[in-house]
Amino acid sequence: MNNLNDPPRWNIQPEPRGPGDGDGNQWNYALLVPMLGLAAFRWIWTRESQREIQKVKVQYNEDVSTIRSEMEARYRVTLTERHRAVAMLELDLEKERQRVKGYKQALVSQSQKLMEERKQLQQDRMAFEEEQQRQVKSGAAGAVLYHALEQEKDWYQRATATLKELEGQLVERQNAYCSHLQPRDYRLEMEKNMLLKVVKEPIGGDLDLETDLKDIFKRDTYCADLLNTNKRKNGNLMWLYLKYWQLQLTVQKHKRAEEAVLGEKTQSHTK
């Protein structure tokens, strides 16, 4: 009979192995441990890498936000400064426009005044010439007047030569004013020398050249176009003054002759 304490093997238990049959499981466990360690290290490294990446992203976003804020602040400051500068320039431009407008009005007023004085001088000259012709026709008085005019002829020629020289100097001065190459100090030195010269000239006091020259230096700002090569096209007020001075010379010549004739008559009556 079968022993119930020793039942037969019904393929329930594993087959018994010899002493050398368990080496395979040992090698499997030996390989499993490094693989689990490598997997754990990889998991930890990946997690730390993700954390570092996230940290760098956060820092990058903060840096970009800070730089953007600084650039926007600088842009606003620069924009404000530019607006302020533009406003100041517009204000200065308006002041210059008003000043130029005032200069133009003063120049027009001065020109009208000179034209009126010129017209008056021409009328005086015509009246004096008519009186001169009448005196010449009267005989002896005409001879005296003719002699007086001949005596004043030398003075008139010297005065005319002085005005001609002054005209050339004014042309050069205005050319220096209109030039973009010649320095301002050069023009100021020319003006100073011209004023000193007219003070020393005899006709300077008779015609009040010093005051008129200062007026020209202050108000005559007219320049021809940039392509102009003719110096005599520059200036406006100075040409009016030159004509005015020339008329004054003519009147002065006749007045001096008349005073000489009257002086001779006075001396004759005294004798």
GROMACS .gro file of C-alpha atoms in nm:
model
  271
    1MET     CA    1   0.000   0.000   0.000
    2ASN     CA    2   0.098   0.352  -0.051
    3ASN     CA    3   0.233   0.548   0.241
    4LEU     CA    4   0.012   0.843   0.308
    5ASN     CA    5   0.297   1.017   0.481
    6ASP     CA    6   0.498   0.995   0.162
    7PRO     CA    7   0.259   1.078  -0.116
    8PRO     CA    8   0.380   1.047  -0.473
    9ARG     CA    9   0.509   1.350  -0.665
   10TRP     CA   10   0.222   1.497  -0.862
   11ASN     CA   11   0.426   1.762  -1.043
   12ILE     CA   12   0.350   2.003  -0.760
   13GLN     CA   13   0.698   2.056  -0.625
   14PRO     CA   14   0.992   2.170  -0.830
   15GLU     CA   15   1.240   1.921  -0.943
   16PRO     CA   16   1.528   1.885  -0.702
   17ARG     CA   17   1.852   2.040  -0.824
   18GLY     CA   18   2.202   1.940  -0.761
   19PRO     CA   19   2.465   2.152  -0.591
   20GLY     CA   20   2.564   2.322  -0.917
   21ASP     CA   21   2.213   2.393  -1.040
   22GLY     CA   22   2.155   2.714  -0.829
   23ASP     CA   23   2.434   2.929  -0.990
   24GLY     CA   24   2.197   3.078  -1.251
   25ASN     CA   25   1.979   3.250  -0.990
   26GLN     CA   26   2.284   3.399  -0.821
   27TRP     CA   27   2.402   3.555  -1.145
   28ASN     CA   28   2.056   3.693  -1.212
   29TYR     CA   29   2.050   3.862  -0.871
   30ALA     CA   30   2.401   3.996  -0.928
   31LEU     CA   31   2.293   4.165  -1.253
   32LEU     CA   32   1.964   4.289  -1.110
   33VAL     CA   33   2.119   4.497  -0.833
   34PRO     CA   34   2.338   4.719  -1.061
   35MET     CA   35   2.049   4.764  -1.300
   36LEU     CA   36   1.821   4.876  -1.016
   37GLY     CA   37   2.094   5.113  -0.895
   38LEU     CA   38   2.145   5.252  -1.243
   39ALA     CA   39   1.769   5.301  -1.282
   40ALA     CA   40   1.749   5.474  -0.945
   41PHE     CA   41   2.046   5.700  -1.032
   42ARG     CA   42   1.891   5.781  -1.369
   43TRP     CA   43   1.560   5.866  -1.204
   44ILE     CA   44   1.730   6.086  -0.946
   45TRP     CA   45   1.951   6.255  -1.211
   46THR     CA   46   1.651   6.319  -1.435
   47ARG     CA   47   1.457   6.467  -1.146
   48GLU     CA   48   1.746   6.693  -1.044
   49SER     CA   49   1.800   6.795  -1.407
   50GLN     CA   50   1.436   6.888  -1.442
   51ARG     CA   51   1.460   7.088  -1.121
   52GLU     CA   52   1.772   7.273  -1.245
   53ILE     CA   53   1.611   7.336  -1.582
   54GLN     CA   54   1.303   7.475  -1.413
   55LYS     CA   55   1.521   7.691  -1.190
   56VAL     CA   56   1.713   7.827  -1.492
   57LYS     CA   57   1.386   7.899  -1.672
   58VAL     CA   58   1.251   8.090  -1.376
   59GLN     CA   59   1.578   8.286  -1.344
   60TYR     CA   60   1.578   8.357  -1.720
   61ASN     CA   61   1.218   8.483  -1.709
   62GLU     CA   62   1.303   8.704  -1.412
   63ASP     CA   63   1.611   8.846  -1.592
   64VAL     CA   64   1.413   8.908  -1.911
   65SER     CA   65   1.138   9.078  -1.712
   66THR     CA   66   1.392   9.297  -1.530
   67ILE     CA   67   1.570   9.393  -1.854
   68ARG     CA   68   1.238   9.467  -2.021
   69SER     CA   69   1.132   9.688  -1.730
   70GLU     CA   70   1.464   9.875  -1.736
   71MET     CA   71   1.448   9.925  -2.112
   72GLU     CA   72   1.089  10.048  -2.093
   73ALA     CA   73   1.185  10.291  -1.814
   74ARG     CA   74   1.483  10.417  -2.017
   75TYR     CA   75   1.263  10.449  -2.324
   76ARG     CA   76   1.009  10.655  -2.130
   77VAL     CA   77   1.284  10.877  -1.988
   78THR     CA   78   1.442  10.922  -2.332
   79LEU     CA   79   1.103  10.994  -2.487
   80THR     CA   80   1.027  11.253  -2.220
   81GLU     CA   81   1.366  11.420  -2.272
   82ARG     CA   82   1.313  11.426  -2.648
   83HIS     CA   83   0.969  11.582  -2.606
   84ARG     CA   84   1.116  11.842  -2.372
   85ALA     CA   85   1.401  11.914  -2.615
   86VAL     CA   86   1.157  11.947  -2.908
   87ALA     CA   87   0.942  12.185  -2.704
   88MET     CA   88   1.246  12.398  -2.618
   89LEU     CA   89   1.356  12.405  -2.983
   90GLU     CA   90   1.009  12.507  -3.095
   91LEU     CA   91   1.010  12.785  -2.835
   92ASP     CA   92   1.354  12.906  -2.948
   93LEU     CA   93   1.243  12.889  -3.310
   94GLU     CA   94   0.936  13.100  -3.235
   95LYS     CA   95   1.154  13.355  -3.054
   96GLU     CA   96   1.388  13.372  -3.354
   97ARG     CA   97   1.090  13.417  -3.586
   98GLN     CA   98   0.961  13.702  -3.375
   99ARG     CA   99   1.305  13.862  -3.365
  100VAL     CA  100   1.348  13.830  -3.742
  101LYS     CA  101   1.000  13.975  -3.786
  102GLY     CA  102   1.098  14.268  -3.565
  103TYR     CA  103   1.419  14.318  -3.765
  104LYS     CA  104   1.225  14.317  -4.089
  105GLN     CA  105   0.977  14.571  -3.958
  106ALA     CA  106   1.260  14.791  -3.830
  107LEU     CA  107   1.440  14.758  -4.163
  108VAL     CA  108   1.128  14.853  -4.355
  109SER     CA  109   1.070  15.150  -4.126
  110GLN     CA  110   1.434  15.259  -4.159
  111SER     CA  111   1.420  15.217  -4.536
  112GLN     CA  112   1.107  15.430  -4.558
  113LYS     CA  113   1.271  15.695  -4.342
  114LEU     CA  114   1.580  15.698  -4.561
  115MET     CA  115   1.370  15.721  -4.875
  116GLU     CA  116   1.180  16.017  -4.732
  117GLU     CA  117   1.506  16.188  -4.635
  118ARG     CA  118   1.648  16.114  -4.978
  119LYS     CA  119   1.341  16.263  -5.141
  120GLN     CA  120   1.372  16.570  -4.921
  121LEU     CA  121   1.741  16.604  -5.007
  122GLN     CA  122   1.664  16.578  -5.376
  123GLN     CA  123   1.405  16.850  -5.339
  124ASP     CA  124   1.653  17.067  -5.149
  125ARG     CA  125   1.915  17.000  -5.414
  126MET     CA  126   1.679  17.097  -5.695
  127ALA     CA  127   1.575  17.411  -5.509
  128PHE     CA  128   1.937  17.501  -5.443
  129GLU     CA  129   2.034  17.440  -5.804
  130GLU     CA  130   1.751  17.663  -5.917
  131GLU     CA  131   1.871  17.929  -5.677
  132GLN     CA  132   2.223  17.876  -5.804
  133GLN     CA  133   2.114  17.925  -6.164
  134ARG     CA  134   1.929  18.237  -6.065
  135GLN     CA  135   2.237  18.368  -5.885
  136VAL     CA  136   2.459  18.285  -6.182
  137LYS     CA  137   2.231  18.478  -6.412
  138SER     CA  138   2.240  18.779  -6.181
  139GLY     CA  139   2.597  18.874  -6.283
  140ALA     CA  140   2.843  18.957  -6.005
  141ALA     CA  141   2.666  18.741  -5.746
  142GLY     CA  142   2.684  18.451  -5.993
  143ALA     CA  143   3.058  18.495  -6.032
  144VAL     CA  144   3.103  18.491  -5.654
  145LEU     CA  145   2.894  18.174  -5.625
  146TYR     CA  146   3.083  18.006  -5.908
  147HIS     CA  147   3.411  18.088  -5.736
  148ALA     CA  148   3.283  17.949  -5.407
  149LEU     CA  149   3.171  17.627  -5.576
  150GLU     CA  150   3.510  17.585  -5.736
  151GLN     CA  151   3.672  17.622  -5.395
  152GLU     CA  152   3.447  17.349  -5.254
  153LYS     CA  153   3.515  17.122  -5.550
  154ASP     CA  154   3.834  16.984  -5.395
  155TRP     CA  155   3.654  16.908  -5.068
  156TYR     CA  156   3.373  16.739  -5.259
  157GLN     CA  157   3.613  16.519  -5.458
  158ARG     CA  158   3.798  16.408  -5.144
  159ALA     CA  159   3.470  16.336  -4.967
  160THR     CA  160   3.342  16.138  -5.268
  161ALA     CA  161   3.666  15.934  -5.275
  162THR     CA  162   3.623  15.861  -4.903
  163LEU     CA  163   3.268  15.736  -4.963
  164LYS     CA  164   3.389  15.521  -5.253
  165GLU     CA  165   3.649  15.360  -5.030
  166LEU     CA  166   3.387  15.311  -4.758
  167GLU     CA  167   3.161  15.147  -5.014
  168GLY     CA  168   3.428  14.887  -5.095
  169GLN     CA  169   3.482  14.818  -4.727
  170LEU     CA  170   3.109  14.774  -4.671
  171VAL     CA  171   3.091  14.529  -4.961
  172GLU     CA  172   3.373  14.322  -4.809
  173ARG     CA  173   3.216  14.340  -4.463
  174GLN     CA  174   2.878  14.220  -4.593
  175ASN     CA  175   3.049  13.941  -4.786
  176ALA     CA  176   3.221  13.831  -4.463
  177TYR     CA  177   2.882  13.841  -4.286
  178CYS     CA  178   2.721  13.621  -4.553
  179SER     CA  179   3.015  13.381  -4.582
  180HIS     CA  180   3.002  13.046  -4.402
  181LEU     CA  181   3.379  13.012  -4.418
  182GLN     CA  182   3.511  13.337  -4.274
  183PRO     CA  183   3.511  13.356  -3.892
  184ARG     CA  184   3.296  13.603  -3.701
  185ASP     CA  185   3.600  13.764  -3.534
  186TYR     CA  186   3.733  13.863  -3.878
  187ARG     CA  187   3.412  14.054  -3.956
  188LEU     CA  188   3.405  14.221  -3.614
  189GLU     CA  189   3.764  14.338  -3.664
  190MET     CA  190   3.667  14.488  -4.001
  191GLU     CA  191   3.374  14.674  -3.842
  192LYS     CA  192   3.597  14.807  -3.564
  193ASN     CA  193   3.855  14.940  -3.813
  194MET     CA  194   3.584  15.105  -4.025
  195LEU     CA  195   3.439  15.285  -3.723
  196LEU     CA  196   3.784  15.407  -3.617
  197LYS     CA  197   3.854  15.536  -3.967
  198VAL     CA  198   3.531  15.734  -4.013
  199VAL     CA  199   3.582  15.899  -3.674
  200LYS     CA  200   3.915  16.034  -3.798
  201GLU     CA  201   3.779  16.144  -4.138
  202PRO     CA  202   3.664  16.510  -4.166
  203ILE     CA  203   3.341  16.414  -4.340
  204GLY     CA  204   3.261  16.156  -4.072
  205GLY     CA  205   3.130  16.422  -3.838
  206ASP     CA  206   2.949  16.615  -4.113
  207LEU     CA  207   2.757  16.306  -4.228
  208ASP     CA  208   2.738  16.126  -3.890
  209LEU     CA  209   2.891  15.817  -4.048
  210GLU     CA  210   2.969  15.647  -3.718
  211THR     CA  211   2.603  15.626  -3.612
  212ASP     CA  212   2.491  15.514  -3.958
  213LEU     CA  213   2.758  15.244  -3.976
  214LYS     CA  214   2.653  15.103  -3.639
  215ASP     CA  215   2.297  15.090  -3.768
  216ILE     CA  216   2.413  14.900  -4.079
  217PHE     CA  217   2.616  14.653  -3.873
  218LYS     CA  218   2.315  14.588  -3.651
  219ARG     CA  219   2.030  14.573  -3.904
  220ASP     CA  220   2.166  14.484  -4.249
  221THR     CA  221   2.138  14.103  -4.253
  222TYR     CA  222   2.044  14.057  -4.618
  223CYS     CA  223   2.244  13.799  -4.816
  224ALA     CA  224   2.199  13.678  -5.173
  225ASP     CA  225   2.149  13.308  -5.251
  226LEU     CA  226   2.419  13.052  -5.171
  227LEU     CA  227   2.532  13.025  -5.534
  228ASN     CA  228   2.590  13.399  -5.563
  229THR     CA  229   2.943  13.504  -5.665
  230ASN     CA  230   2.879  13.879  -5.693
  231LYS     CA  231   2.964  14.046  -5.362
  232ARG     CA  232   2.767  14.359  -5.456
  233LYS     CA  233   2.439  14.166  -5.449
  234ASN     CA  234   2.469  14.126  -5.073
  235GLY     CA  235   2.329  14.387  -4.838
  236ASN     CA  236   2.027  14.612  -4.858
  237LEU     CA  237   2.034  14.885  -4.599
  238MET     CA  238   2.397  14.978  -4.671
  239TRP     CA  239   2.315  15.070  -5.033
  240LEU     CA  240   2.041  15.304  -4.915
  241TYR     CA  241   2.285  15.468  -4.676
  242LEU     CA  242   2.547  15.508  -4.952
  243LYS     CA  243   2.299  15.691  -5.175
  244TYR     CA  244   2.188  15.897  -4.877
  245TRP     CA  245   2.548  15.995  -4.796
  246GLN     CA  246   2.616  16.090  -5.156
  247LEU     CA  247   2.314  16.320  -5.161
  248GLN     CA  248   2.424  16.469  -4.832
  249LEU     CA  249   2.765  16.544  -4.983
  250THR     CA  250   2.604  16.731  -5.270
  251VAL     CA  251   2.388  16.933  -5.033
  252GLN     CA  252   2.688  16.999  -4.807
  253LYS     CA  253   2.889  17.121  -5.105
  254HIS     CA  254   2.627  17.378  -5.200
  255LYS     CA  255   2.566  17.480  -4.840
  256ARG     CA  256   2.936  17.539  -4.785
  257ALA     CA  257   2.951  17.747  -5.104
  258GLU     CA  258   2.644  17.941  -4.996
  259GLU     CA  259   2.796  18.006  -4.654
  260ALA     CA  260   3.115  18.125  -4.824
  261VAL     CA  261   2.915  18.365  -5.045
  262LEU     CA  262   2.717  18.493  -4.749
  263GLY     CA  263   3.040  18.537  -4.556
  264GLU     CA  264   3.192  18.740  -4.836
  265LYS     CA  265   2.880  18.956  -4.856
  266THR     CA  266   2.889  19.014  -4.482
  267GLN     CA  267   3.254  19.119  -4.503
  268SER     CA  268   3.173  19.354  -4.795
  269HIS     CA  269   2.890  19.521  -4.603
  270THR     CA  270   3.116  19.553  -4.297
  271LYS     CA  271   3.380  19.732  -4.500
   0.00000   0.00000   0.00000
